[in-house]
mmCIF file of C-alpha atoms in Angstrom:
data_model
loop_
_atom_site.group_PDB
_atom_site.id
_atom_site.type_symbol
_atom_site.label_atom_id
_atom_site.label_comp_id
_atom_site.label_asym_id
_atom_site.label_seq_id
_atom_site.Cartn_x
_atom_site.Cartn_y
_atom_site.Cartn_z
ATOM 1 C CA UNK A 1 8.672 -7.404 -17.893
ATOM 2 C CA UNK A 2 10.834 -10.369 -17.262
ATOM 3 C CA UNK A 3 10.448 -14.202 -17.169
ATOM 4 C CA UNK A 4 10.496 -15.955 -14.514
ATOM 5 C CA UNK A 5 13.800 -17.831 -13.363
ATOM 6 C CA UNK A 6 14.156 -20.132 -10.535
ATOM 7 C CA UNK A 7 16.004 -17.701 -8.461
ATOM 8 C CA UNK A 8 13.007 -16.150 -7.800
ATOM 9 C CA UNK A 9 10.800 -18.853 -7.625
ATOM 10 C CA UNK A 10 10.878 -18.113 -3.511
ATOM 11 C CA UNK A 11 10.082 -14.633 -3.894
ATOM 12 C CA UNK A 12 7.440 -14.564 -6.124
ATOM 13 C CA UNK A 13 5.762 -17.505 -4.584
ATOM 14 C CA UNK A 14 5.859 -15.248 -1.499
ATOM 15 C CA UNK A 15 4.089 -12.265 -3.392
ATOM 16 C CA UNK A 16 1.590 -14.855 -4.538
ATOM 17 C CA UNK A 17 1.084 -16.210 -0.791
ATOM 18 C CA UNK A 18 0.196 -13.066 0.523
ATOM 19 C CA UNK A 19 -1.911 -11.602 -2.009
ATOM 20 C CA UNK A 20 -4.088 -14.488 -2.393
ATOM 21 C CA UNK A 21 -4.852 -14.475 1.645
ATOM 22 C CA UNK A 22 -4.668 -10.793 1.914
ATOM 23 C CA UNK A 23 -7.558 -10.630 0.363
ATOM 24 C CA UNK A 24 -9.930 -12.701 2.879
ATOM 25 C CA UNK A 25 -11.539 -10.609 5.499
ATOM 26 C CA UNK A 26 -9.520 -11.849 8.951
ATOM 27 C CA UNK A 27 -6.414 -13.053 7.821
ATOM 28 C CA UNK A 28 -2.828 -12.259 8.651
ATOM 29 C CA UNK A 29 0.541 -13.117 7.895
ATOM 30 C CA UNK A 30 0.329 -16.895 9.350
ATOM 31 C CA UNK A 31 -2.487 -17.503 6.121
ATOM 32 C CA UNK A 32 -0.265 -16.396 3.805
ATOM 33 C CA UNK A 33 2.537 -19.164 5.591
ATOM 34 C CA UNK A 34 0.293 -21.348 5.487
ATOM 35 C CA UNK A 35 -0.788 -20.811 1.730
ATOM 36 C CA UNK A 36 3.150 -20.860 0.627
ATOM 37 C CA UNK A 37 4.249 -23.836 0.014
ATOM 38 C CA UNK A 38 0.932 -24.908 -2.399
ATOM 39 C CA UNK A 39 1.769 -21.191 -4.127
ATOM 40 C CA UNK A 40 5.590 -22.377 -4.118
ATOM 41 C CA UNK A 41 4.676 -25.889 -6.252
ATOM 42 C CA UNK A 42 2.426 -23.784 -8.588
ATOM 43 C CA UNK A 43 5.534 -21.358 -9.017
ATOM 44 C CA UNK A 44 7.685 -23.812 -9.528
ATOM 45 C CA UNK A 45 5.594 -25.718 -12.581
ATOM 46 C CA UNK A 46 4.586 -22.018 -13.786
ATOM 47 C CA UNK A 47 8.540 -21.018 -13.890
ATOM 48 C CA UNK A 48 9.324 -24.606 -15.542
ATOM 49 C CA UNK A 49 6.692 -24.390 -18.016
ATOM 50 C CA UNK A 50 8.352 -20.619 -18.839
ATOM 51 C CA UNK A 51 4.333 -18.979 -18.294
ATOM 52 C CA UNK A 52 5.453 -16.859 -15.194
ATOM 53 C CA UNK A 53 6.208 -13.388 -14.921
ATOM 54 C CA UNK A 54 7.523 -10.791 -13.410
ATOM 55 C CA UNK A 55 8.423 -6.490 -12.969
ATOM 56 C CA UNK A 56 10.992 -4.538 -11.341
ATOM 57 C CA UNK A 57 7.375 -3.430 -9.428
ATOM 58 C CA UNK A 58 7.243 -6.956 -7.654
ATOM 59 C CA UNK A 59 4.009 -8.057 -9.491
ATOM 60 C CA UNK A 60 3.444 -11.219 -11.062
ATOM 61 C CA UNK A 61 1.496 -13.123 -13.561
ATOM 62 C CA UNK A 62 1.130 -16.451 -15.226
ATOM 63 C CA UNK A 63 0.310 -16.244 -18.941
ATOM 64 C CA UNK A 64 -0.624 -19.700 -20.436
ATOM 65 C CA UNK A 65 -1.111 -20.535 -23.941
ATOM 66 C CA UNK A 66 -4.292 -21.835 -24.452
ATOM 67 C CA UNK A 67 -2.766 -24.773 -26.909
ATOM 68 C CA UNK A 68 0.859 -25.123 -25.301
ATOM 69 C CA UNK A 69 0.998 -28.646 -22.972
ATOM 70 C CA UNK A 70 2.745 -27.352 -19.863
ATOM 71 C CA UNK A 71 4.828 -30.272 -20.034
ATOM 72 C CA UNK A 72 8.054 -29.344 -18.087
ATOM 73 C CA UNK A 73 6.000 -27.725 -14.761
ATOM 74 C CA UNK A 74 4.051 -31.454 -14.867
ATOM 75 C CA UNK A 75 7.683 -33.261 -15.085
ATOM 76 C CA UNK A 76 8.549 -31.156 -11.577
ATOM 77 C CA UNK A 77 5.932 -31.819 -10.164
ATOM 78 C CA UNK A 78 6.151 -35.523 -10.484
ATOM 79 C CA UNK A 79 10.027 -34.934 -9.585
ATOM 80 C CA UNK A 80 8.598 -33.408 -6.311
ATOM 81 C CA UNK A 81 6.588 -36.304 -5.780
ATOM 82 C CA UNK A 82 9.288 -38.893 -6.253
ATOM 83 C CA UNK A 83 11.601 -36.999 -3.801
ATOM 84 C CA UNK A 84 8.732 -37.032 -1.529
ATOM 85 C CA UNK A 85 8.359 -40.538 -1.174
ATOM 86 C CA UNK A 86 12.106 -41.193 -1.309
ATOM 87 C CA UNK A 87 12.394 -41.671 2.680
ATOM 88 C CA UNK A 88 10.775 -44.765 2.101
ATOM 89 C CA UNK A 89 13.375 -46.430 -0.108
ATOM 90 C CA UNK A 90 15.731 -47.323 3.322
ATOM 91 C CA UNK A 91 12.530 -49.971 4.529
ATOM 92 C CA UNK A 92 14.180 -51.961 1.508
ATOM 93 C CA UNK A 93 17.890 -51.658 2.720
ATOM 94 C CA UNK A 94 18.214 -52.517 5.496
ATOM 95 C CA UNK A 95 18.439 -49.195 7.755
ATOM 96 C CA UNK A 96 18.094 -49.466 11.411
ATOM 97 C CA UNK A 97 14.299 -49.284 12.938
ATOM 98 C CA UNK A 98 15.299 -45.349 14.791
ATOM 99 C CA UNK A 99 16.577 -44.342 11.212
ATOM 100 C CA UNK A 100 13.424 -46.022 9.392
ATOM 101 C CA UNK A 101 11.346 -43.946 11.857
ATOM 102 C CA UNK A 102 13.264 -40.506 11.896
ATOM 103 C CA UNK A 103 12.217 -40.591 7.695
ATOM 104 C CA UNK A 104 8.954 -41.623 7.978
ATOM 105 C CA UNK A 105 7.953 -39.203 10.401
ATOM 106 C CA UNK A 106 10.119 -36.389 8.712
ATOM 107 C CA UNK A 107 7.679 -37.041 5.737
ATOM 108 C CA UNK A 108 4.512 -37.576 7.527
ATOM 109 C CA UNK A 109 5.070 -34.128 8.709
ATOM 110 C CA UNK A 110 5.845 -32.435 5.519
ATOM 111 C CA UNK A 111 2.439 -34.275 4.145
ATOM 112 C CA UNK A 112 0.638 -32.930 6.838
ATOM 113 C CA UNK A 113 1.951 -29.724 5.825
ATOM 114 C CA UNK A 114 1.500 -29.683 2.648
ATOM 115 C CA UNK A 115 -2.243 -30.589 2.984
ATOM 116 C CA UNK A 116 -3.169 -28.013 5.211
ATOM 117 C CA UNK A 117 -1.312 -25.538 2.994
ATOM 118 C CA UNK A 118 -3.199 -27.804 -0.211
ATOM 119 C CA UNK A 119 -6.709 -26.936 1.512
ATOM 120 C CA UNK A 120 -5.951 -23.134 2.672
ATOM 121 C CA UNK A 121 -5.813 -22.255 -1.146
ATOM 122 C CA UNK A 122 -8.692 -24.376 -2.408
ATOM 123 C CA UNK A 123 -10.935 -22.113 -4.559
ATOM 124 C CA UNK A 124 -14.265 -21.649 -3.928
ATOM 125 C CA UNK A 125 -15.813 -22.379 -7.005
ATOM 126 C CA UNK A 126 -19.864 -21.968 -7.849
ATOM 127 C CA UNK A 127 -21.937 -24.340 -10.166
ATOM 128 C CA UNK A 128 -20.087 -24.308 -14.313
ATOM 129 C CA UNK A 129 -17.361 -22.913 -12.995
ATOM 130 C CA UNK A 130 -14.177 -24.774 -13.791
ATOM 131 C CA UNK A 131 -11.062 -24.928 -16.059
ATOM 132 C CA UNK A 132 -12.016 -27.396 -18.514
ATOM 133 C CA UNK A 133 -15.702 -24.907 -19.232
ATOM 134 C CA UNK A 134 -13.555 -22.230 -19.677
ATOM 135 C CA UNK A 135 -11.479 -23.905 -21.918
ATOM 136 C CA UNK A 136 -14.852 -25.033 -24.407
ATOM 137 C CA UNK A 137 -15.641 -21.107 -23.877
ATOM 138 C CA UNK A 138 -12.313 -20.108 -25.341
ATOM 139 C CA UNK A 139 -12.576 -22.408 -28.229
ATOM 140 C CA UNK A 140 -15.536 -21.552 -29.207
ATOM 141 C CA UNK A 141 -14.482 -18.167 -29.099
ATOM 142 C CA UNK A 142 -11.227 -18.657 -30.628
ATOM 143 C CA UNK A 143 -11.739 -20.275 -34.170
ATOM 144 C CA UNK A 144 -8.165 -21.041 -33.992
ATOM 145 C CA UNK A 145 -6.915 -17.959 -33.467
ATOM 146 C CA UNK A 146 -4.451 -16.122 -30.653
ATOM 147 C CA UNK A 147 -6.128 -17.604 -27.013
ATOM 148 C CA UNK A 148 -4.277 -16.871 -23.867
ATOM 149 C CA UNK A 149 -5.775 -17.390 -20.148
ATOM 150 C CA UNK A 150 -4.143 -16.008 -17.094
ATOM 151 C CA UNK A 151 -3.814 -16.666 -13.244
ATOM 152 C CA UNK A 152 -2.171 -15.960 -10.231
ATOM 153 C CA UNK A 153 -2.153 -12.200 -10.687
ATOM 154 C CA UNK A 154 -0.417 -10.542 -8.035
ATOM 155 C CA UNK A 155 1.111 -7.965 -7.010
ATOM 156 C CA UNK A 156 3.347 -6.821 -3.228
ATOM 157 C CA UNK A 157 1.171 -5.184 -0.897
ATOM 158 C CA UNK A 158 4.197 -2.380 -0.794
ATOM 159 C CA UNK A 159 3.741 -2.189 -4.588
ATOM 160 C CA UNK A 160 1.983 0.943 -6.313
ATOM 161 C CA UNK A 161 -1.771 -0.145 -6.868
ATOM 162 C CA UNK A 162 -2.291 -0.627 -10.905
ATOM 163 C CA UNK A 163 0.905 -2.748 -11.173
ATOM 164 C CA UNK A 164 -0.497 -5.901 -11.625
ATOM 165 C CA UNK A 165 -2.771 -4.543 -14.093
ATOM 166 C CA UNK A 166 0.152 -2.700 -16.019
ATOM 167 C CA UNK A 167 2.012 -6.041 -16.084
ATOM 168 C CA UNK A 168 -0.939 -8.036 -17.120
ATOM 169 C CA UNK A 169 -1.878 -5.673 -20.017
ATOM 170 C CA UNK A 170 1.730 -5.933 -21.047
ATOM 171 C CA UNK A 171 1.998 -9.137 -21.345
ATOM 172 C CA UNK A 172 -1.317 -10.097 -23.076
ATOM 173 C CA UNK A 173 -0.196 -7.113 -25.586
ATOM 174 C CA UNK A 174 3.012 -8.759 -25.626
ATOM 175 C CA UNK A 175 2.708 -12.452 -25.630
ATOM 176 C CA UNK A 176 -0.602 -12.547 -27.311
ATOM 177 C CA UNK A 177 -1.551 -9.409 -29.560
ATOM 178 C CA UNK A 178 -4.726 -7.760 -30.308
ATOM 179 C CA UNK A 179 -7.525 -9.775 -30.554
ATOM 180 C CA UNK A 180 -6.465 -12.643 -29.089
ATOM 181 C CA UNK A 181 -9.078 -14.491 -26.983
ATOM 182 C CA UNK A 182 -8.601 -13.838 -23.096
ATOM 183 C CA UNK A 183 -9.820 -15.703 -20.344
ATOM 184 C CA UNK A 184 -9.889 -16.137 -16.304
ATOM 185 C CA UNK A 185 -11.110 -17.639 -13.605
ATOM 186 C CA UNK A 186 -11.785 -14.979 -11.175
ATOM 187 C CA UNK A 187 -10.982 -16.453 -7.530
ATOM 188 C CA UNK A 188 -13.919 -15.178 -6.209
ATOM 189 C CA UNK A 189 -17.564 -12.759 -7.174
ATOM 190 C CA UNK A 190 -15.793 -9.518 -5.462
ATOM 191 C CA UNK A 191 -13.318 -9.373 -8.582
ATOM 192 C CA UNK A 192 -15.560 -9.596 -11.305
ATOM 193 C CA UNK A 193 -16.165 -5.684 -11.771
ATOM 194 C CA UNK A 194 -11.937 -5.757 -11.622
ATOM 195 C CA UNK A 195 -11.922 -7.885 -14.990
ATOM 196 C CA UNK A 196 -14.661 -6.131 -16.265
ATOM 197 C CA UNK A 197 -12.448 -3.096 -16.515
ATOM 198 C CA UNK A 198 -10.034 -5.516 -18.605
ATOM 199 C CA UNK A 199 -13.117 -6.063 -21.281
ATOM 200 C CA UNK A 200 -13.241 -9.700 -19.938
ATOM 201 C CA UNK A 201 -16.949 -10.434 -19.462
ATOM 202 C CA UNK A 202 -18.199 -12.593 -17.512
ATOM 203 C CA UNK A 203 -20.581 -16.077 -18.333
ATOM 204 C CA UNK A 204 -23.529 -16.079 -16.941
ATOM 205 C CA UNK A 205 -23.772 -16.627 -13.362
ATOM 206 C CA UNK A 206 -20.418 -18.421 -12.855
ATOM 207 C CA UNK A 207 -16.668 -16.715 -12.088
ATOM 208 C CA UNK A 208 -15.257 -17.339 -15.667
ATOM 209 C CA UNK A 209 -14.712 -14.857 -17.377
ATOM 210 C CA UNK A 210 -13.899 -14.209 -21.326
ATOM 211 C CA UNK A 211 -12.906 -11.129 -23.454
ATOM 212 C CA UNK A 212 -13.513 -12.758 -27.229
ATOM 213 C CA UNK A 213 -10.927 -9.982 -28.509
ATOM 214 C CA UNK A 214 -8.312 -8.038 -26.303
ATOM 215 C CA UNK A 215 -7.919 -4.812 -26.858
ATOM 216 C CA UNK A 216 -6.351 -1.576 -24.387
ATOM 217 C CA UNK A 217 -9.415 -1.401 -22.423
ATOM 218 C CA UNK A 218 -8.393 -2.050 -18.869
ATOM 219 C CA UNK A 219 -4.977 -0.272 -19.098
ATOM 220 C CA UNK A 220 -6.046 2.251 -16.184
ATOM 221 C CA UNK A 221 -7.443 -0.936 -13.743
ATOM 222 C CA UNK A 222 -5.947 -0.436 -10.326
ATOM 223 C CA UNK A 223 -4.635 -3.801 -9.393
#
């Protein structure tokens, strides 16, 4: 298991594309393009943050610590946003009209892109379920001790199934310990019976899911 670096912030984001589309009935390759460059920003901020990782098996995994402040991934992400509206600095120096155009419509097409990419990977979410619930779940659960959740689990469709399940039981065991408090939000109802197999449960109707106290339970989950 290996940390992230931003050498292979293309790659992975890649592996994250596809297997996040993949698994829609009716989608190709051009879902997983368009997907990419929203999975490449959450890379990115994963990476920076130092929550990302990574096998020789090409699956992935983003391990966050339910008290760290991801502080570094929110920096790039507001460096991205400067850069993005950085065409717009020559209105106030005097740059020709053609010039003043050429930006503007160099960034009106990147926006465009990256909000059709933005709502290709929005999650579809049922009643309770959202980050900050899960986050009262966990600390409820927690009484200060180890709590870890996880996300963007994936693995290369080339890659021997239970990879991404080796890698995330690796680096809960690693990162976390026994007993620590685990917790997801399962992208959709089809991959509940998949955490199950990890001892996460999940509450009540909704797609989080919580395992009060990790354990090896899971460690044969094809993933």
């Amino acid at each position: 298991m290996k940390q992230a670096t931003l050498s292979r912030i293309f790659a992975l984001a890649w592996i994250s594309a596809q297997a996040f589309t993949q698994r829609r009935p009716g989608t190709g390759k051009w879902a997983a393009i368009a997907a990419y460059p929203v999975h490449l920003v959450m890379v990115l901020m994963a990476t920076m943050d130092g929550d990302l990782y990574h096998d020789s098996s090409q699956a992935m995994v983003v391990i966050r610590n339910r008290r760290a402040t991801p502080l570094k991934g929110a920096l790039a992400f507001g460096l991205l946003v400067v850069l993005f509206f950085l065409p717009t600095i020559p209105l106030a120096a005097g740059y020709t009209q053609t010039s003043i155009f050429l930006l503007l419509a160099v960034e009106v097409v990147v926006g465009i892109i990256f909000v059709i990419s933005a709502v290709s990977v929005l999650p579809h979410h049922g009643p309770g379920t959202s980050p900050a619930a899960l986050r009262k779940a966990m600390d409820a659960a927690a009484h200060g001790g180890p709590a870890v959740t996880f996300e963007l689990l994936a693995r290369t469709p080339k890659a021997q199934p239970g990879a991404g399940a080796k890698l995330l039981t690796q680096a809960i065991d690693e990162l976390a310990g026994q007993g620590a408090v685990v917790g997801c939000i399962a992208a959709n109802m089809d991959l509940i019976p998949f955490y199950n197999r990890f001892g996460l449960q999940q509450i009540g109707q909704t797609q989080l899911m919580l395992n009060p106290a990790w354990d090896a339970s899971g460690r044969r989950a094809e993933k």
